[in-house]
Coordinates of C-alpha atoms in Angstrom, one line a residue:
X1 CA 76.7 96.7 85.2
X2 CA 75.9 96.8 81.7
X3 CA 77.1 94.1 79.3
X4 CA 76.9 93.8 75.6
X5 CA 76.2 90.5 74.6
X6 CA 78.7 88.4 72.6
X7 CA 78.1 87.3 69.2
X8 CA 79.7 83.9 70.3
X9 CA 79.5 82.1 66.9
X10 CA 82.5 84.2 65.8
X11 CA 86.1 83.8 66.6
X12 CA 86.5 87.5 66.8
X13 CA 83.5 88.1 69.0
X14 CA 83.4 91.6 68.4
X15 CA 80.6 93.3 70.8
X16 CA 81.1 91.5 74.1
X17 CA 82.3 94.7 76.2
X18 CA 80.9 96.3 79.3
X19 CA 79.9 99.7 79.7
X20 CA 81.6 99.9 82.9
X21 CA 85.1 99.8 81.5
X22 CA 85.5 103.5 82.0
X23 CA 85.4 106.1 79.5
X24 CA 88.2 106.0 77.0
X25 CA 88.3 110.0 76.7
X26 CA 85.9 113.0 77.0
X27 CA 82.6 113.0 75.4
X28 CA 83.5 114.2 71.9
X29 CA 80.9 114.7 69.4
X30 CA 81.9 115.1 65.8
X31 CA 82.1 118.8 64.4
X32 CA 80.5 119.6 60.9
X33 CA 84.1 120.1 59.6
X34 CA 85.1 116.8 60.1
X35 CA 81.8 115.2 58.5
X36 CA 82.2 117.5 55.8
X37 CA 85.7 116.5 55.3
X38 CA 84.9 112.8 55.3
X39 CA 81.8 113.3 52.8
X40 CA 84.2 115.4 50.6
X41 CA 86.7 112.7 50.4
X42 CA 84.2 110.1 49.7
X43 CA 82.5 111.8 46.8
X44 CA 85.7 113.0 45.2
X45 CA 87.0 109.5 45.0
X46 CA 83.6 108.2 43.7
X47 CA 83.9 110.8 40.8
X48 CA 87.6 110.2 39.9
X49 CA 88.3 108.6 36.4
X50 CA 89.9 105.6 35.8
X51 CA 93.6 105.9 36.4
X52 CA 95.1 102.3 35.9
X53 CA 94.5 99.6 33.4
X54 CA 94.6 96.7 35.4
X55 CA 91.6 95.2 37.4
X56 CA 92.3 95.5 41.2
X57 CA 94.0 92.4 42.8
X58 CA 91.5 90.9 45.2
X59 CA 93.8 88.6 47.0
X60 CA 91.5 88.2 50.0
X61 CA 88.5 87.5 47.6
X62 CA 90.3 84.8 46.0
X63 CA 91.5 83.2 49.2
X64 CA 88.5 83.4 51.4
X65 CA 86.9 79.9 50.8
X66 CA 89.4 78.3 48.4
X67 CA 92.2 76.3 49.6
X68 CA 95.5 78.2 49.9
X69 CA 97.7 75.8 47.9
X70 CA 95.5 73.7 45.7
X71 CA 95.1 76.6 42.8
X72 CA 99.2 76.7 43.0
X73 CA 99.7 73.3 41.8
X74 CA 102.9 71.9 40.2
X75 CA 102.2 73.1 36.7
X76 CA 104.8 75.6 35.5
X77 CA 104.2 78.8 33.4
X78 CA 104.3 78.0 29.5
X79 CA 104.5 81.7 28.5
X80 CA 108.1 81.1 27.3
X81 CA 106.9 79.2 24.5
X82 CA 104.7 81.2 22.5
X83 CA 106.6 84.7 22.2
X84 CA 109.4 84.0 19.8
X85 CA 107.5 84.6 16.8
X86 CA 105.4 87.6 17.8
X87 CA 104.8 90.1 15.2
X88 CA 104.3 93.2 17.5
X89 CA 108.0 92.8 19.1
X90 CA 109.3 96.4 18.6
X91 CA 106.4 97.6 16.7
X92 CA 105.3 101.2 17.4
X93 CA 101.5 100.6 16.8
X94 CA 101.1 97.9 19.3
X95 CA 98.1 98.7 21.6
X96 CA 99.6 97.2 24.6
X97 CA 102.7 97.7 26.5
X98 CA 104.0 94.4 27.6
X99 CA 107.3 95.5 29.3
X100 CA 105.4 95.7 32.8
X101 CA 105.0 92.0 32.5
X102 CA 108.4 91.2 31.9
X103 CA 109.0 93.3 35.3
X104 CA 109.4 91.0 38.4
X105 CA 108.4 94.1 40.4
X106 CA 105.2 95.1 40.8
X107 CA 103.8 98.2 43.1
X108 CA 100.0 98.8 43.9
X109 CA 97.4 99.1 46.4
X110 CA 94.2 100.9 47.1
X111 CA 92.3 103.5 49.0
X112 CA 89.3 102.8 50.7
X113 CA 86.7 105.3 52.3
X114 CA 84.0 104.1 54.7
X115 CA 81.0 105.4 56.3
X116 CA 79.4 102.7 59.3
X117 CA 76.6 103.1 61.7
X118 CA 76.1 100.9 64.6
X119 CA 73.4 100.7 67.5
X120 CA 74.9 99.2 70.7
X121 CA 72.8 98.9 73.6
X122 CA 73.2 101.7 76.1
X123 CA 71.3 102.9 79.3
X124 CA 67.9 104.5 78.5
X125 CA 69.3 107.9 79.0
X126 CA 72.2 107.2 76.3
X127 CA 70.5 106.1 73.3
X128 CA 73.2 106.7 70.5
X129 CA 73.6 105.7 67.2
X130 CA 77.5 105.3 66.7
X131 CA 78.7 106.6 63.2
X132 CA 82.1 106.2 62.2
X133 CA 84.3 107.2 59.1
X134 CA 87.3 105.3 58.3
X135 CA 89.8 106.0 55.5
X136 CA 92.4 103.5 54.8
X137 CA 95.6 103.5 52.6
X138 CA 97.0 100.3 51.5
X139 CA 100.4 100.0 49.5
X140 CA 101.8 96.8 48.2
X141 CA 105.1 95.7 46.7
X142 CA 105.5 92.2 45.5
X143 CA 108.4 90.4 43.4
X144 CA 107.6 87.4 41.1
X145 CA 110.7 85.9 39.1
X146 CA 110.6 82.2 38.2
X147 CA 109.9 80.1 41.6
X148 CA 110.7 82.7 43.7
X149 CA 108.2 85.4 45.2
X150 CA 107.8 88.1 47.7
X151 CA 105.0 90.3 49.1
X152 CA 104.8 93.2 51.4
X153 CA 101.9 95.5 52.0
X154 CA 100.8 97.7 54.9
X155 CA 97.7 99.6 56.0
X156 CA 97.4 103.3 57.2
X157 CA 94.4 104.3 58.9
X158 CA 92.3 107.2 60.2
X159 CA 89.2 106.8 61.9
X160 CA 86.8 109.3 63.5
X161 CA 83.4 108.5 65.3
X162 CA 80.6 110.8 66.7
X163 CA 80.8 108.8 70.2
X164 CA 84.0 107.9 71.3
X165 CA 83.0 106.7 74.6
X166 CA 80.9 104.0 73.0
X167 CA 81.8 100.5 74.3
X168 CA 81.8 99.0 71.2
X169 CA 84.5 101.7 69.5
X170 CA 87.2 100.2 71.0
X171 CA 86.8 96.4 70.4
X172 CA 86.0 97.6 66.6
X173 CA 88.6 99.8 65.7
X174 CA 91.1 100.2 68.5
X175 CA 91.9 96.3 69.0
X176 CA 95.4 95.0 68.1
X177 CA 95.7 91.5 66.3
X178 CA 97.3 89.9 69.5
X179 CA 100.1 87.3 70.0
X180 CA 101.6 87.2 66.4
X181 CA 105.2 86.2 66.2
X182 CA 106.0 90.1 65.0
X183 CA 103.4 92.5 66.0
X184 CA 104.4 95.2 63.5
X185 CA 101.3 97.1 64.4
X186 CA 100.7 100.6 66.1
X187 CA 97.9 102.5 67.5
X188 CA 97.5 106.2 68.4
X189 CA 94.6 107.0 70.2
X190 CA 94.0 111.0 70.2
X191 CA 90.6 111.1 72.0
X192 CA 88.6 112.6 69.1
X193 CA 90.3 110.7 66.4
X194 CA 92.5 107.3 66.0
X195 CA 95.3 106.4 63.7
X196 CA 96.6 102.9 63.0
X197 CA 99.0 101.2 61.0
X198 CA 100.1 97.8 60.3
X199 CA 102.1 95.1 58.2
X200 CA 99.4 93.4 56.4
X201 CA 101.3 90.7 54.1
X202 CA 105.3 90.1 54.7
X203 CA 106.4 87.0 53.2
X204 CA 108.8 85.3 50.7
X205 CA 108.1 82.0 48.8
X206 CA 109.7 79.7 46.8
X207 CA 107.2 77.7 44.3
X208 CA 108.9 75.0 42.3
X209 CA 107.5 72.3 40.4
X210 CA 106.6 70.0 43.4
X211 CA 107.6 72.0 46.5
X212 CA 106.2 75.0 48.0
X213 CA 107.3 77.0 50.9
X214 CA 106.3 80.4 52.0
X215 CA 107.7 82.1 55.1
X216 CA 106.0 85.0 57.1
X217 CA 102.9 87.0 57.4
X218 CA 100.4 85.4 54.9
X219 CA 96.7 84.4 54.6
X220 CA 96.0 80.7 55.0
X221 CA 92.4 79.5 53.9
X222 CA 91.2 76.0 54.4
X223 CA 87.9 74.4 53.9
X224 CA 84.7 75.3 51.6
X225 CA 82.0 76.1 54.2
X226 CA 80.3 79.4 53.1
X227 CA 79.4 80.8 56.4
X228 CA 80.8 79.0 59.4
X229 CA 83.6 76.8 58.5
X230 CA 85.4 74.9 61.2
X231 CA 88.3 73.6 58.9
X232 CA 89.4 77.4 58.6
X233 CA 91.7 77.3 61.2
X234 CA 94.7 79.6 60.7
X235 CA 93.3 82.9 59.3
X236 CA 89.4 82.3 59.8
X237 CA 87.0 84.4 58.2
X238 CA 83.5 85.1 60.2
X239 CA 80.1 86.3 58.9
X240 CA 80.7 89.7 60.0
X241 CA 83.2 90.7 57.9
X242 CA 82.7 93.6 55.6
X243 CA 85.5 93.5 53.0
X244 CA 87.7 90.4 52.5
X245 CA 90.8 92.6 52.0
X246 CA 90.7 93.1 55.9
X247 CA 91.4 89.3 56.8
X248 CA 94.4 89.5 58.8
X249 CA 97.6 87.1 58.1
X250 CA 99.3 84.6 60.4
X251 CA 103.2 84.7 61.0
X252 CA 103.6 81.3 59.6
X253 CA 105.8 78.5 57.9
X254 CA 103.7 77.2 55.2
X255 CA 105.1 74.3 53.1
X256 CA 103.3 71.9 50.5
X257 CA 104.5 69.1 48.7
X258 CA 102.7 67.9 45.5
X259 CA 103.0 64.1 44.6
X260 CA 101.0 64.8 41.5
X261 CA 98.2 66.9 40.1
X262 CA 95.8 65.6 42.3
X263 CA 97.4 64.8 45.6
X264 CA 99.4 67.0 48.2
X265 CA 100.6 67.3 51.7
X266 CA 100.8 70.5 53.6
X267 CA 102.3 71.4 56.9
X268 CA 101.6 75.0 58.5
X269 CA 103.6 76.0 61.9
X270 CA 102.3 79.2 63.5
X271 CA 104.4 80.2 66.4
X272 CA 102.5 82.4 68.9
X273 CA 104.0 84.7 71.8
X274 CA 102.5 85.8 74.8
X275 CA 102.2 89.1 76.5
X276 CA 104.5 87.8 79.4
X277 CA 106.8 86.1 77.0
X278 CA 107.6 88.5 74.1
X279 CA 111.2 87.4 73.9
X280 CA 111.3 85.4 70.6
X281 CA 114.2 83.4 71.9
X282 CA 112.0 81.9 74.7
X283 CA 109.1 80.6 72.4
X284 CA 107.1 77.9 73.6
X285 CA 106.0 75.0 71.6
X286 CA 103.0 74.4 73.7
X287 CA 101.8 78.0 72.7
X288 CA 102.4 77.3 68.9
X289 CA 100.1 75.9 66.2
X290 CA 101.3 73.1 64.0
X291 CA 98.7 71.3 61.5
X292 CA 99.4 68.6 59.0
X293 CA 96.9 68.4 56.1
X294 CA 96.5 65.9 53.0
X295 CA 94.2 66.7 49.9
X296 CA 93.4 64.5 47.1
X297 CA 91.0 64.5 44.5
X298 CA 89.3 61.5 43.1
X299 CA 87.2 62.1 40.1
X300 CA 84.8 64.6 41.1
X301 CA 85.3 64.1 44.6
X302 CA 88.1 66.3 46.8
X303 CA 89.0 64.8 50.1
X304 CA 91.0 66.4 53.0
X305 CA 92.3 65.2 56.1
X306 CA 94.0 67.1 58.8
X307 CA 95.3 66.9 62.4
X308 CA 97.5 68.7 64.8
X309 CA 97.8 71.1 67.6
X310 CA 96.0 74.6 67.6
X311 CA 96.1 77.1 70.6
X312 CA 96.7 74.6 73.3
X313 CA 94.3 71.7 72.1
X314 CA 94.7 68.8 69.5
X315 CA 92.5 69.0 66.3
X316 CA 91.6 66.5 63.6
X317 CA 89.1 66.6 60.9
X318 CA 88.1 65.5 57.3
X319 CA 86.3 67.6 54.5
X320 CA 84.5 65.9 51.6
X321 CA 83.4 67.9 48.6
X322 CA 81.6 66.3 45.5
X323 CA 79.8 67.8 42.5
X324 CA 76.6 65.8 41.2
X325 CA 74.1 67.0 39.0
X326 CA 75.3 70.3 38.4
X327 CA 75.6 71.0 42.2
X328 CA 78.1 71.1 45.1
X329 CA 77.7 69.0 48.1
X330 CA 80.1 69.1 50.9
X331 CA 80.6 67.5 54.5
X332 CA 83.1 68.9 56.8
X333 CA 83.9 67.5 60.5
X334 CA 86.5 69.0 63.1
X335 CA 87.2 67.4 66.4
X336 CA 89.0 69.0 69.2
X337 CA 90.6 67.9 72.7
X338 CA 91.6 70.6 74.9
X339 CA 95.1 70.2 76.5
X340 CA 94.0 69.4 80.1
X341 CA 97.3 71.0 81.4
X342 CA 95.8 74.5 80.3
X343 CA 92.1 74.4 79.9
X344 CA 90.4 72.8 82.6
X345 CA 86.8 74.5 82.5
X346 CA 83.6 72.1 82.1
X347 CA 83.4 72.3 78.5
X348 CA 87.1 71.3 78.2
X349 CA 86.4 67.9 80.1
X350 CA 85.1 66.4 76.9
X351 CA 85.9 66.5 73.3
X352 CA 84.2 68.8 71.0
X353 CA 82.9 67.8 67.5
X354 CA 81.6 70.0 65.0
X355 CA 79.9 69.3 61.7
X356 CA 79.0 71.0 58.6
X357 CA 76.6 69.7 55.8
X358 CA 76.1 71.8 52.9
X359 CA 75.0 72.2 49.2
X360 CA 75.2 74.9 46.4
X361 CA 73.5 75.2 43.2
X362 CA 73.5 78.0 40.7
X363 CA 70.4 78.5 38.6
X364 CA 70.9 79.8 34.8
X365 CA 74.7 81.0 36.0
X366 CA 72.9 83.9 37.7
X367 CA 71.1 83.0 40.9
X368 CA 73.8 81.5 43.3
X369 CA 71.9 79.6 46.3
X370 CA 73.7 77.8 49.4
X371 CA 72.1 75.9 52.3
X372 CA 74.2 74.6 55.3
X373 CA 73.5 72.8 58.4
X374 CA 76.1 73.2 61.4
X375 CA 76.3 71.2 64.6
X376 CA 78.3 71.7 67.7
X377 CA 78.2 68.8 70.3
X378 CA 79.7 71.3 73.3
X379 CA 77.9 74.6 73.2
X380 CA 78.6 76.6 76.1
X381 CA 74.9 77.0 76.8
X382 CA 74.3 78.8 80.2
X383 CA 77.9 78.3 81.5
X384 CA 79.3 81.9 81.9
X385 CA 82.9 80.8 81.8
X386 CA 83.2 81.2 77.6
X387 CA 81.3 84.5 77.7
X388 CA 83.7 85.6 80.7
X389 CA 86.9 84.7 78.8
X390 CA 85.5 86.4 75.6
X391 CA 85.0 89.5 77.3
X392 CA 88.4 89.5 78.7
X393 CA 90.0 89.1 75.4
X394 CA 88.0 92.1 74.2
X395 CA 89.0 94.0 77.1
X396 CA 93.0 93.0 76.7
X397 CA 93.0 93.4 73.0
X398 CA 91.6 96.9 73.0
X399 CA 94.1 97.9 76.0
X400 CA 91.5 98.3 78.5
X401 CA 92.9 95.4 80.7
X402 CA 96.3 93.3 81.2
X403 CA 96.5 89.8 80.3
X404 CA 96.2 87.1 82.5
X405 CA 99.8 85.3 83.3
X406 CA 99.1 82.1 80.9
X407 CA 97.2 84.5 78.5
X408 CA 94.2 81.8 78.8
X409 CA 91.5 84.4 77.3
X410 CA 93.3 84.1 73.9
X411 CA 93.9 80.5 73.5
X412 CA 90.6 79.2 74.9
X413 CA 88.5 81.7 72.4
X414 CA 90.7 82.4 69.3
X415 CA 90.6 80.3 66.1
X416 CA 87.6 78.4 67.0
X417 CA 83.5 78.5 66.7
X418 CA 81.9 78.9 70.2
X419 CA 78.2 78.7 70.1
X420 CA 75.7 79.2 72.8
X421 CA 73.4 76.4 70.9
X422 CA 74.2 73.5 69.1
X423 CA 72.2 73.8 65.8
X424 CA 72.5 76.6 63.3
X425 CA 71.0 76.7 59.8
X426 CA 73.0 78.5 57.2
X427 CA 71.7 80.0 54.0
X428 CA 72.8 82.6 51.1
X429 CA 71.7 83.5 47.9
X430 CA 73.3 85.7 45.3
X431 CA 72.2 87.4 42.0
X432 CA 73.8 89.3 39.3
X433 CA 71.3 92.2 38.8
X434 CA 73.3 93.4 36.0
X435 CA 76.9 93.1 34.6
X436 CA 77.9 95.4 37.2
X437 CA 75.8 95.2 40.2
X438 CA 75.5 92.0 42.3
X439 CA 73.1 91.5 45.3
X440 CA 73.7 88.8 48.1
X441 CA 71.8 88.0 51.1
X442 CA 72.8 85.4 54.2
X443 CA 71.1 84.3 57.2
X444 CA 72.1 82.3 59.9
X445 CA 69.1 80.9 62.2
X446 CA 69.3 79.8 65.6
X447 CA 66.1 77.3 65.8
X448 CA 66.7 76.6 69.6
X449 CA 66.7 80.2 70.5
X450 CA 64.6 81.4 67.7
X451 CA 67.2 84.4 66.8
X452 CA 68.5 85.1 63.0
X453 CA 71.3 87.0 61.9
X454 CA 70.9 88.2 58.2
X455 CA 73.0 90.4 55.9
X456 CA 72.0 92.1 52.9
X457 CA 74.9 93.3 50.5
X458 CA 75.0 95.2 47.2
X459 CA 78.2 95.5 45.2
X460 CA 78.7 98.0 42.1
X461 CA 81.8 97.7 40.0
X462 CA 81.8 101.5 39.0
X463 CA 85.2 100.6 36.8
X464 CA 88.0 98.2 36.8
X465 CA 89.4 100.1 39.5
X466 CA 86.5 101.3 41.7
X467 CA 84.1 99.3 43.7
X468 CA 81.1 100.7 45.8
X469 CA 79.8 98.4 48.3
X470 CA 76.4 98.7 50.8
X471 CA 75.5 96.4 53.4
X472 CA 74.3 95.7 56.8
X473 CA 74.4 92.9 59.7
X474 CA 71.0 92.6 61.3
X475 CA 69.1 90.6 63.9
X476 CA 66.0 89.3 64.9
X477 CA 65.6 87.6 68.4
X478 CA 62.4 85.8 68.0
X479 CA 60.2 84.5 70.9
X480 CA 62.8 83.3 73.3
X481 CA 65.5 86.2 73.4
X482 CA 67.1 84.7 76.9
X483 CA 68.3 81.7 75.0
X484 CA 69.0 83.4 71.7
X485 CA 72.3 82.7 70.1
X486 CA 72.5 86.5 69.0
X487 CA 71.1 88.2 72.0
X488 CA 72.1 91.6 72.5
X489 CA 74.1 91.8 69.1
X490 CA 74.1 95.4 67.9
X491 CA 72.6 96.1 64.2
X492 CA 75.0 97.8 62.1
X493 CA 75.1 99.2 58.3
X494 CA 78.2 100.1 56.3
X495 CA 79.0 101.7 52.9
X496 CA 82.5 102.1 51.3
X497 CA 84.0 102.8 48.3
X498 CA 87.6 101.0 47.1
X499 CA 89.8 102.3 44.4
X500 CA 92.5 100.4 43.5
X501 CA 95.9 101.7 41.7

């Protein structure tokens, strides 16, 4: 029985699938016609001229490591105070059309063409390299009038691969985002290609002077950790993500109250369903996430405290961020106590404590550096329970298995950082090679097992509307592969072009 070992530090745990799960469909190999089509689409969009005048709205990039509400402080827009005497009102010679700024409705989106290569572990007689072509069209509509805002965006994806029987294809591309309040997601597997669609964001918001309320599907990003961030509990971002536009949203009630410009309190409630309890009239409070969070600023010190319930466990934590000598220093702590009514495994019998200590510094404004130390008091080590639950969750999400009655695999493995070993050292460096090209490299080192995950990435801003990104996620197992954090993780490389309109 072949099993691709799990990348266990990630909440998503993409690669823990067994080869004996059975073929998804026939042994299809890509025809030259499909490869020609995919390549042609990619080249055509690279060569397209700029069609819009506004830069892309990288909503997920702005949300990745910044607090979701701190930048939406109580200050109101002052734009109404300086328009009365403008010289260009009614002028035919104006270089700018300001009418779109007066329109509360905004339409846009992007098209992305990607090619990815992945080398999973197969038996010796099946050493394939999986190559997958993916096309994504996202359409977005926004409303913004005074304190009222609304957002609706959806994805349409078309994917095909040279090896649809790969044990990595279903977890990567055919997996559902499970147990959200409203699914709003469809996947059609046609054997030699895959079509999927989903609602990416769907929310309405009121943002007054001192009170914010957002209802619906949204991204909520907490914490300042660059790679492994235990404070990012609602819509976490892992180091394997290739495009921050892909961060899924949570169906949540998100409220914030601002005492002043420096202090605020936030409450997030995210109900979750279960496969055996899809009736929204029978939602269970025990399956819901509810967390309250305080944030205060004292000079150059930002302080955060949070506590509540997440995925059938109790969580509490704090984060400190301070700027000294032009460098940023941060400390984060998260404690977790599993609810004994649901989680009775060996690891759940004691509380889990996770710490992150990090520092960041930019040299000459061009070279960005970051160093972090991560500690987990309850790694699963040789205990097979967590890997088995991760394996089960992958099979359920990719429709290869039915969930258990209590859906334990979801609530025990999602929304948290699970590691095999207790210590991880994280580092990243980024450099602006030119005004249009940036290079980044991150690495996560497992001192106990000797393995390393590292990811080089280059970005080229071809225009205000087009960005081209190439990168890889690679692994080195070191001298003790049997103890490695990243044992069996498949190397992968990717290239994509994203065109905003």
